[in-house]
């Protein structure tokens, strides 16, 4: 009896260690993709799995067959889709940094103040014809683009942003990414749009703004270095020659949509 109890305790200990290690691995992988576009794909797969289980429970044969075929396809597609995240995880594992504590990211506490600072900053940059590219992260995480620049984690202020974009300073050539009410990074590289219908007079900043908004829901403010004109990129389109009033109303409207949708959203939009 004593031997049986000893084996049972050993089995419980091994099971507990097994569960804890697996949980840590999944947690670390989730933290790697939390602020990237990959997390949206994970949510989509989870929705498909949930619907597939419900279809099996209610014996919906056709839907079950279709979803099973899609899930089998995802088994092959997922390693390709998550190739950057898997490579990053292996690199961190090799450096011994995989099991690290991840800091909490502050959320939007004063979006109205952020809007006013952005409007003031844009007007100063426009008046002095200083080129700028300011990205506002929304639902779709853009951590992979944050990591291309210099991480800052500073409070959003007009003076701070203007100082970043002053010509011939270390961080002026690139995009500033704002997450909530913080400047996450500066000097970031964005993907250029490959749309052949873009007007030829648009420069690299405008093409980068269109390029990022084509693949994410980010909102981007562009100030032209040549003309001082302010443009706003949303959903792959560029609204040009935006004045102060239009910019303020547009930012308030877009941030309000974000806040409403995040307060009454389905379970998969965490």
mmCIF file of C-alpha atoms in Angstrom:
data_model
loop_
_atom_site.group_PDB
_atom_site.id
_atom_site.type_symbol
_atom_site.label_atom_id
_atom_site.label_comp_id
_atom_site.label_asym_id
_atom_site.label_seq_id
_atom_site.Cartn_x
_atom_site.Cartn_y
_atom_site.Cartn_z
ATOM 1 C CA UNK A 1 0.000 0.000 0.000
ATOM 2 C CA UNK A 2 2.839 2.369 0.930
ATOM 3 C CA UNK A 3 4.560 1.633 -2.370
ATOM 4 C CA UNK A 4 1.347 2.373 -4.277
ATOM 5 C CA UNK A 5 0.922 5.721 -2.469
ATOM 6 C CA UNK A 6 4.549 6.608 -3.211
ATOM 7 C CA UNK A 7 4.091 5.879 -6.924
ATOM 8 C CA UNK A 8 0.829 7.834 -6.925
ATOM 9 C CA UNK A 9 2.560 10.883 -5.384
ATOM 10 C CA UNK A 10 5.363 10.657 -7.940
ATOM 11 C CA UNK A 11 2.799 10.457 -10.738
ATOM 12 C CA UNK A 12 0.979 13.534 -9.395
ATOM 13 C CA UNK A 13 4.261 15.463 -9.140
ATOM 14 C CA UNK A 14 5.276 14.585 -12.705
ATOM 15 C CA UNK A 15 1.816 15.546 -13.993
ATOM 16 C CA UNK A 16 1.928 18.882 -12.175
ATOM 17 C CA UNK A 17 5.388 19.683 -13.564
ATOM 18 C CA UNK A 18 4.252 18.648 -17.044
ATOM 19 C CA UNK A 19 1.200 20.914 -16.897
ATOM 20 C CA UNK A 20 3.168 23.898 -15.524
ATOM 21 C CA UNK A 21 5.879 23.651 -18.210
ATOM 22 C CA UNK A 22 3.330 23.381 -21.035
ATOM 23 C CA UNK A 23 1.367 26.325 -19.607
ATOM 24 C CA UNK A 24 4.543 28.442 -19.419
ATOM 25 C CA UNK A 25 5.475 27.614 -23.003
ATOM 26 C CA UNK A 26 2.021 28.569 -24.296
ATOM 27 C CA UNK A 27 2.029 31.747 -22.183
ATOM 28 C CA UNK A 28 5.422 32.850 -23.485
ATOM 29 C CA UNK A 29 4.410 32.153 -27.082
ATOM 30 C CA UNK A 30 1.201 34.133 -26.590
ATOM 31 C CA UNK A 31 3.191 37.078 -25.188
ATOM 32 C CA UNK A 32 5.444 36.934 -28.264
ATOM 33 C CA UNK A 33 2.495 37.332 -30.629
ATOM 34 C CA UNK A 34 0.246 39.418 -28.381
ATOM 35 C CA UNK A 35 0.930 42.756 -30.068
ATOM 36 C CA UNK A 36 1.482 41.406 -33.592
ATOM 37 C CA UNK A 37 -0.823 40.659 -36.508
ATOM 38 C CA UNK A 38 -0.399 36.931 -35.797
ATOM 39 C CA UNK A 39 -2.724 37.138 -32.800
ATOM 40 C CA UNK A 40 -5.635 37.891 -35.144
ATOM 41 C CA UNK A 41 -4.919 34.622 -36.966
ATOM 42 C CA UNK A 42 -4.884 32.724 -33.676
ATOM 43 C CA UNK A 43 -8.277 34.151 -32.793
ATOM 44 C CA UNK A 44 -9.622 33.140 -36.206
ATOM 45 C CA UNK A 45 -8.399 29.561 -35.744
ATOM 46 C CA UNK A 46 -9.987 29.427 -32.284
ATOM 47 C CA UNK A 47 -13.306 30.580 -33.720
ATOM 48 C CA UNK A 48 -13.131 27.852 -36.377
ATOM 49 C CA UNK A 49 -12.344 25.209 -33.752
ATOM 50 C CA UNK A 50 -15.271 26.362 -31.590
ATOM 51 C CA UNK A 51 -17.686 26.327 -34.538
ATOM 52 C CA UNK A 52 -16.388 22.891 -35.551
ATOM 53 C CA UNK A 53 -17.063 21.493 -32.067
ATOM 54 C CA UNK A 54 -20.559 22.973 -32.078
ATOM 55 C CA UNK A 55 -21.231 21.536 -35.537
ATOM 56 C CA UNK A 56 -20.191 18.079 -34.328
ATOM 57 C CA UNK A 57 -22.341 18.397 -31.221
ATOM 58 C CA UNK A 58 -25.412 19.289 -33.283
ATOM 59 C CA UNK A 59 -24.449 16.680 -35.951
ATOM 60 C CA UNK A 60 -24.213 19.153 -38.835
ATOM 61 C CA UNK A 61 -22.404 16.824 -41.221
ATOM 62 C CA UNK A 62 -21.646 19.190 -44.115
ATOM 63 C CA UNK A 63 -20.416 22.039 -41.939
ATOM 64 C CA UNK A 64 -18.303 19.606 -39.879
ATOM 65 C CA UNK A 65 -16.695 18.199 -43.033
ATOM 66 C CA UNK A 66 -15.928 21.666 -44.394
ATOM 67 C CA UNK A 67 -14.443 22.920 -41.130
ATOM 68 C CA UNK A 68 -12.383 19.744 -40.670
ATOM 69 C CA UNK A 69 -10.915 20.285 -44.141
ATOM 70 C CA UNK A 70 -10.072 23.900 -43.279
ATOM 71 C CA UNK A 71 -8.433 22.899 -39.990
ATOM 72 C CA UNK A 72 -6.326 20.263 -41.749
ATOM 73 C CA UNK A 73 -5.179 22.939 -44.163
ATOM 74 C CA UNK A 74 -4.266 25.207 -41.249
ATOM 75 C CA UNK A 75 -2.017 22.510 -39.794
ATOM 76 C CA UNK A 76 0.197 22.997 -42.855
ATOM 77 C CA UNK A 77 -0.321 26.752 -43.164
ATOM 78 C CA UNK A 78 0.302 27.738 -39.529
ATOM 79 C CA UNK A 79 4.097 27.058 -39.517
ATOM 80 C CA UNK A 80 4.393 29.229 -42.632
ATOM 81 C CA UNK A 81 2.213 32.027 -41.242
ATOM 82 C CA UNK A 82 3.919 32.038 -37.849
ATOM 83 C CA UNK A 83 7.444 31.691 -39.246
ATOM 84 C CA UNK A 84 8.657 35.067 -37.828
ATOM 85 C CA UNK A 85 7.230 34.333 -34.369
ATOM 86 C CA UNK A 86 8.627 30.783 -34.314
ATOM 87 C CA UNK A 87 12.049 32.072 -35.374
ATOM 88 C CA UNK A 88 11.946 34.731 -32.665
ATOM 89 C CA UNK A 89 10.958 32.133 -30.044
ATOM 90 C CA UNK A 90 13.844 29.869 -31.044
ATOM 91 C CA UNK A 91 16.276 32.814 -30.967
ATOM 92 C CA UNK A 92 15.142 33.767 -27.476
ATOM 93 C CA UNK A 93 15.376 30.143 -26.384
ATOM 94 C CA UNK A 94 18.959 30.024 -27.678
ATOM 95 C CA UNK A 95 19.828 33.209 -25.772
ATOM 96 C CA UNK A 96 18.137 31.913 -22.634
ATOM 97 C CA UNK A 97 15.561 34.730 -22.693
ATOM 98 C CA UNK A 98 12.458 32.723 -23.552
ATOM 99 C CA UNK A 99 11.135 32.406 -19.999
ATOM 100 C CA UNK A 100 11.195 36.081 -19.129
ATOM 101 C CA UNK A 101 8.694 38.332 -17.456
ATOM 102 C CA UNK A 102 6.752 40.544 -19.855
ATOM 103 C CA UNK A 103 5.872 44.067 -18.734
ATOM 104 C CA UNK A 104 2.277 45.170 -18.855
ATOM 105 C CA UNK A 105 1.470 47.615 -21.641
ATOM 106 C CA UNK A 106 -0.474 50.717 -20.526
ATOM 107 C CA UNK A 107 -3.776 51.333 -22.246
ATOM 108 C CA UNK A 108 -5.539 54.457 -23.410
ATOM 109 C CA UNK A 109 -6.254 56.579 -20.315
ATOM 110 C CA UNK A 110 -6.731 60.021 -21.893
ATOM 111 C CA UNK A 111 -7.419 59.681 -25.605
ATOM 112 C CA UNK A 112 -8.824 63.227 -25.757
ATOM 113 C CA UNK A 113 -5.533 64.671 -24.537
ATOM 114 C CA UNK A 114 -3.607 62.492 -26.992
ATOM 115 C CA UNK A 115 -5.736 63.841 -29.853
ATOM 116 C CA UNK A 116 -5.056 67.445 -28.845
ATOM 117 C CA UNK A 117 -1.320 66.807 -28.627
ATOM 118 C CA UNK A 118 -1.341 65.172 -32.062
ATOM 119 C CA UNK A 119 -3.293 68.059 -33.591
ATOM 120 C CA UNK A 120 -0.930 70.634 -32.086
ATOM 121 C CA UNK A 121 2.104 68.652 -33.201
ATOM 122 C CA UNK A 122 0.775 68.285 -36.754
ATOM 123 C CA UNK A 123 0.099 72.005 -37.054
ATOM 124 C CA UNK A 124 3.622 72.919 -35.901
ATOM 125 C CA UNK A 125 5.204 70.393 -38.273
ATOM 126 C CA UNK A 126 3.003 71.534 -41.161
ATOM 127 C CA UNK A 127 3.763 75.229 -40.588
ATOM 128 C CA UNK A 128 7.509 74.560 -40.566
ATOM 129 C CA UNK A 129 7.321 71.988 -43.401
ATOM 130 C CA UNK A 130 8.915 69.238 -41.355
ATOM 131 C CA UNK A 131 8.157 65.780 -42.700
ATOM 132 C CA UNK A 132 6.567 63.344 -40.251
ATOM 133 C CA UNK A 133 4.961 59.909 -40.083
ATOM 134 C CA UNK A 134 2.903 59.160 -36.957
ATOM 135 C CA UNK A 135 1.202 55.772 -36.499
ATOM 136 C CA UNK A 136 -1.630 55.164 -34.031
ATOM 137 C CA UNK A 137 -1.986 51.480 -33.161
ATOM 138 C CA UNK A 138 -5.568 50.264 -32.782
ATOM 139 C CA UNK A 139 -6.976 46.712 -32.556
ATOM 140 C CA UNK A 140 -4.413 45.003 -34.781
ATOM 141 C CA UNK A 141 -1.077 44.743 -33.003
ATOM 142 C CA UNK A 142 1.957 46.104 -34.858
ATOM 143 C CA UNK A 143 4.674 45.006 -32.449
ATOM 144 C CA UNK A 144 6.742 43.607 -35.322
ATOM 145 C CA UNK A 145 7.016 47.155 -36.729
ATOM 146 C CA UNK A 146 7.719 48.636 -33.280
ATOM 147 C CA UNK A 147 10.751 46.372 -33.053
ATOM 148 C CA UNK A 148 12.239 47.840 -36.250
ATOM 149 C CA UNK A 149 12.782 51.170 -34.488
ATOM 150 C CA UNK A 150 14.109 52.525 -31.205
ATOM 151 C CA UNK A 151 11.844 51.749 -28.246
ATOM 152 C CA UNK A 152 10.939 54.817 -26.198
ATOM 153 C CA UNK A 153 7.818 54.340 -24.029
ATOM 154 C CA UNK A 154 7.347 58.057 -23.483
ATOM 155 C CA UNK A 155 4.246 60.153 -22.804
ATOM 156 C CA UNK A 156 2.669 61.645 -25.935
ATOM 157 C CA UNK A 157 3.228 65.391 -26.103
ATOM 158 C CA UNK A 158 3.400 67.872 -28.959
ATOM 159 C CA UNK A 159 6.845 69.126 -28.002
ATOM 160 C CA UNK A 160 8.249 65.609 -27.736
ATOM 161 C CA UNK A 161 6.939 64.571 -31.163
ATOM 162 C CA UNK A 162 8.103 67.766 -32.872
ATOM 163 C CA UNK A 163 11.566 67.278 -31.396
ATOM 164 C CA UNK A 164 11.730 63.710 -32.778
ATOM 165 C CA UNK A 165 11.047 64.867 -36.349
ATOM 166 C CA UNK A 166 13.476 67.800 -36.386
ATOM 167 C CA UNK A 167 15.728 67.197 -39.441
ATOM 168 C CA UNK A 168 19.194 65.711 -38.925
ATOM 169 C CA UNK A 169 18.311 64.259 -35.516
ATOM 170 C CA UNK A 170 18.887 60.520 -34.903
ATOM 171 C CA UNK A 171 15.191 59.506 -35.000
ATOM 172 C CA UNK A 172 13.671 61.874 -37.553
ATOM 173 C CA UNK A 173 13.940 59.469 -40.510
ATOM 174 C CA UNK A 174 11.237 56.912 -39.834
ATOM 175 C CA UNK A 175 7.823 56.502 -38.240
ATOM 176 C CA UNK A 176 6.734 57.150 -34.679
ATOM 177 C CA UNK A 177 4.350 54.497 -33.340
ATOM 178 C CA UNK A 178 1.885 55.504 -30.617
ATOM 179 C CA UNK A 179 0.272 52.826 -28.468
ATOM 180 C CA UNK A 180 -2.491 54.146 -26.255
ATOM 181 C CA UNK A 181 -1.167 57.311 -24.625
ATOM 182 C CA UNK A 182 2.503 56.363 -24.999
ATOM 183 C CA UNK A 183 5.093 56.752 -27.742
ATOM 184 C CA UNK A 184 6.140 53.125 -28.156
ATOM 185 C CA UNK A 185 9.003 53.651 -30.611
ATOM 186 C CA UNK A 186 10.534 56.036 -33.158
ATOM 187 C CA UNK A 187 12.567 55.571 -36.307
ATOM 188 C CA UNK A 188 10.417 52.589 -37.321
ATOM 189 C CA UNK A 189 10.316 51.109 -40.819
ATOM 190 C CA UNK A 190 6.932 50.553 -42.462
ATOM 191 C CA UNK A 191 6.035 48.468 -45.526
ATOM 192 C CA UNK A 192 5.533 50.421 -48.748
ATOM 193 C CA UNK A 193 2.314 49.966 -50.679
ATOM 194 C CA UNK A 194 2.593 48.073 -53.951
ATOM 195 C CA UNK A 195 -0.637 49.515 -55.306
ATOM 196 C CA UNK A 196 0.108 50.600 -58.920
ATOM 197 C CA UNK A 197 -2.734 53.138 -58.837
ATOM 198 C CA UNK A 198 -1.113 55.387 -56.247
ATOM 199 C CA UNK A 199 -0.487 58.888 -57.543
ATOM 200 C CA UNK A 200 3.088 59.351 -58.737
ATOM 201 C CA UNK A 201 3.698 62.559 -56.773
ATOM 202 C CA UNK A 202 3.279 60.759 -53.448
ATOM 203 C CA UNK A 203 6.588 60.134 -51.718
ATOM 204 C CA UNK A 204 7.918 57.370 -49.488
ATOM 205 C CA UNK A 205 6.117 58.578 -46.351
ATOM 206 C CA UNK A 206 2.722 58.525 -48.041
ATOM 207 C CA UNK A 207 3.365 55.125 -49.633
ATOM 208 C CA UNK A 208 4.416 53.756 -46.243
ATOM 209 C CA UNK A 209 1.243 55.122 -44.657
ATOM 210 C CA UNK A 210 -0.909 53.451 -47.302
ATOM 211 C CA UNK A 211 1.127 50.248 -47.094
ATOM 212 C CA UNK A 212 0.645 49.765 -43.343
ATOM 213 C CA UNK A 213 -3.051 50.662 -43.405
ATOM 214 C CA UNK A 214 -3.581 48.071 -46.154
ATOM 215 C CA UNK A 215 -2.563 45.257 -43.791
ATOM 216 C CA UNK A 216 -3.611 46.658 -40.377
ATOM 217 C CA UNK A 217 -6.296 48.927 -38.922
ATOM 218 C CA UNK A 218 -3.711 51.507 -37.825
ATOM 219 C CA UNK A 219 -4.415 55.221 -38.295
ATOM 220 C CA UNK A 220 -1.506 57.217 -39.707
ATOM 221 C CA UNK A 221 -0.825 60.955 -39.845
ATOM 222 C CA UNK A 222 1.547 62.112 -42.602
ATOM 223 C CA UNK A 223 3.058 65.584 -42.896
ATOM 224 C CA UNK A 224 4.627 66.398 -46.257
ATOM 225 C CA UNK A 225 8.129 67.821 -46.155
ATOM 226 C CA UNK A 226 7.698 69.548 -49.531
ATOM 227 C CA UNK A 227 4.293 71.220 -49.058
ATOM 228 C CA UNK A 228 3.522 70.921 -45.344
ATOM 229 C CA UNK A 229 0.165 69.326 -46.201
ATOM 230 C CA UNK A 230 -1.322 66.940 -43.636
ATOM 231 C CA UNK A 231 -2.768 63.604 -44.773
ATOM 232 C CA UNK A 232 -4.427 60.782 -42.844
ATOM 233 C CA UNK A 233 -4.244 57.116 -43.845
ATOM 234 C CA UNK A 234 -7.013 54.687 -42.861
ATOM 235 C CA UNK A 235 -7.938 51.292 -44.361
ATOM 236 C CA UNK A 236 -5.582 51.596 -47.320
ATOM 237 C CA UNK A 237 -6.812 55.051 -48.357
ATOM 238 C CA UNK A 238 -5.235 58.472 -47.902
ATOM 239 C CA UNK A 239 -7.224 61.608 -47.089
ATOM 240 C CA UNK A 240 -5.097 64.543 -48.200
ATOM 241 C CA UNK A 241 -4.977 68.269 -47.297
ATOM 242 C CA UNK A 242 -6.601 67.838 -43.889
ATOM 243 C CA UNK A 243 -6.930 71.055 -41.880
ATOM 244 C CA UNK A 244 -6.838 71.381 -38.093
ATOM 245 C CA UNK A 245 -10.590 71.026 -37.556
ATOM 246 C CA UNK A 246 -10.892 68.025 -39.884
ATOM 247 C CA UNK A 247 -7.923 66.315 -38.237
ATOM 248 C CA UNK A 248 -9.333 66.772 -34.737
ATOM 249 C CA UNK A 249 -12.797 65.505 -35.729
ATOM 250 C CA UNK A 250 -11.356 62.527 -37.602
ATOM 251 C CA UNK A 251 -9.114 61.470 -34.721
ATOM 252 C CA UNK A 252 -11.874 61.852 -32.147
ATOM 253 C CA UNK A 253 -14.271 59.847 -34.312
ATOM 254 C CA UNK A 254 -11.823 57.025 -34.951
ATOM 255 C CA UNK A 255 -10.712 56.753 -31.323
ATOM 256 C CA UNK A 256 -14.326 56.837 -30.164
ATOM 257 C CA UNK A 257 -15.151 53.929 -32.530
ATOM 258 C CA UNK A 258 -12.207 52.042 -31.083
ATOM 259 C CA UNK A 259 -13.261 52.639 -27.499
ATOM 260 C CA UNK A 260 -16.906 51.691 -28.106
ATOM 261 C CA UNK A 261 -16.009 48.530 -29.974
ATOM 262 C CA UNK A 262 -13.582 47.481 -27.260
ATOM 263 C CA UNK A 263 -16.226 47.876 -24.548
ATOM 264 C CA UNK A 264 -18.838 45.726 -26.250
ATOM 265 C CA UNK A 265 -17.027 43.112 -28.275
ATOM 266 C CA UNK A 266 -17.328 39.371 -28.661
ATOM 267 C CA UNK A 267 -15.124 37.014 -26.661
ATOM 268 C CA UNK A 268 -12.532 36.499 -29.404
ATOM 269 C CA UNK A 269 -11.466 40.200 -29.437
ATOM 270 C CA UNK A 270 -9.376 40.177 -26.274
#
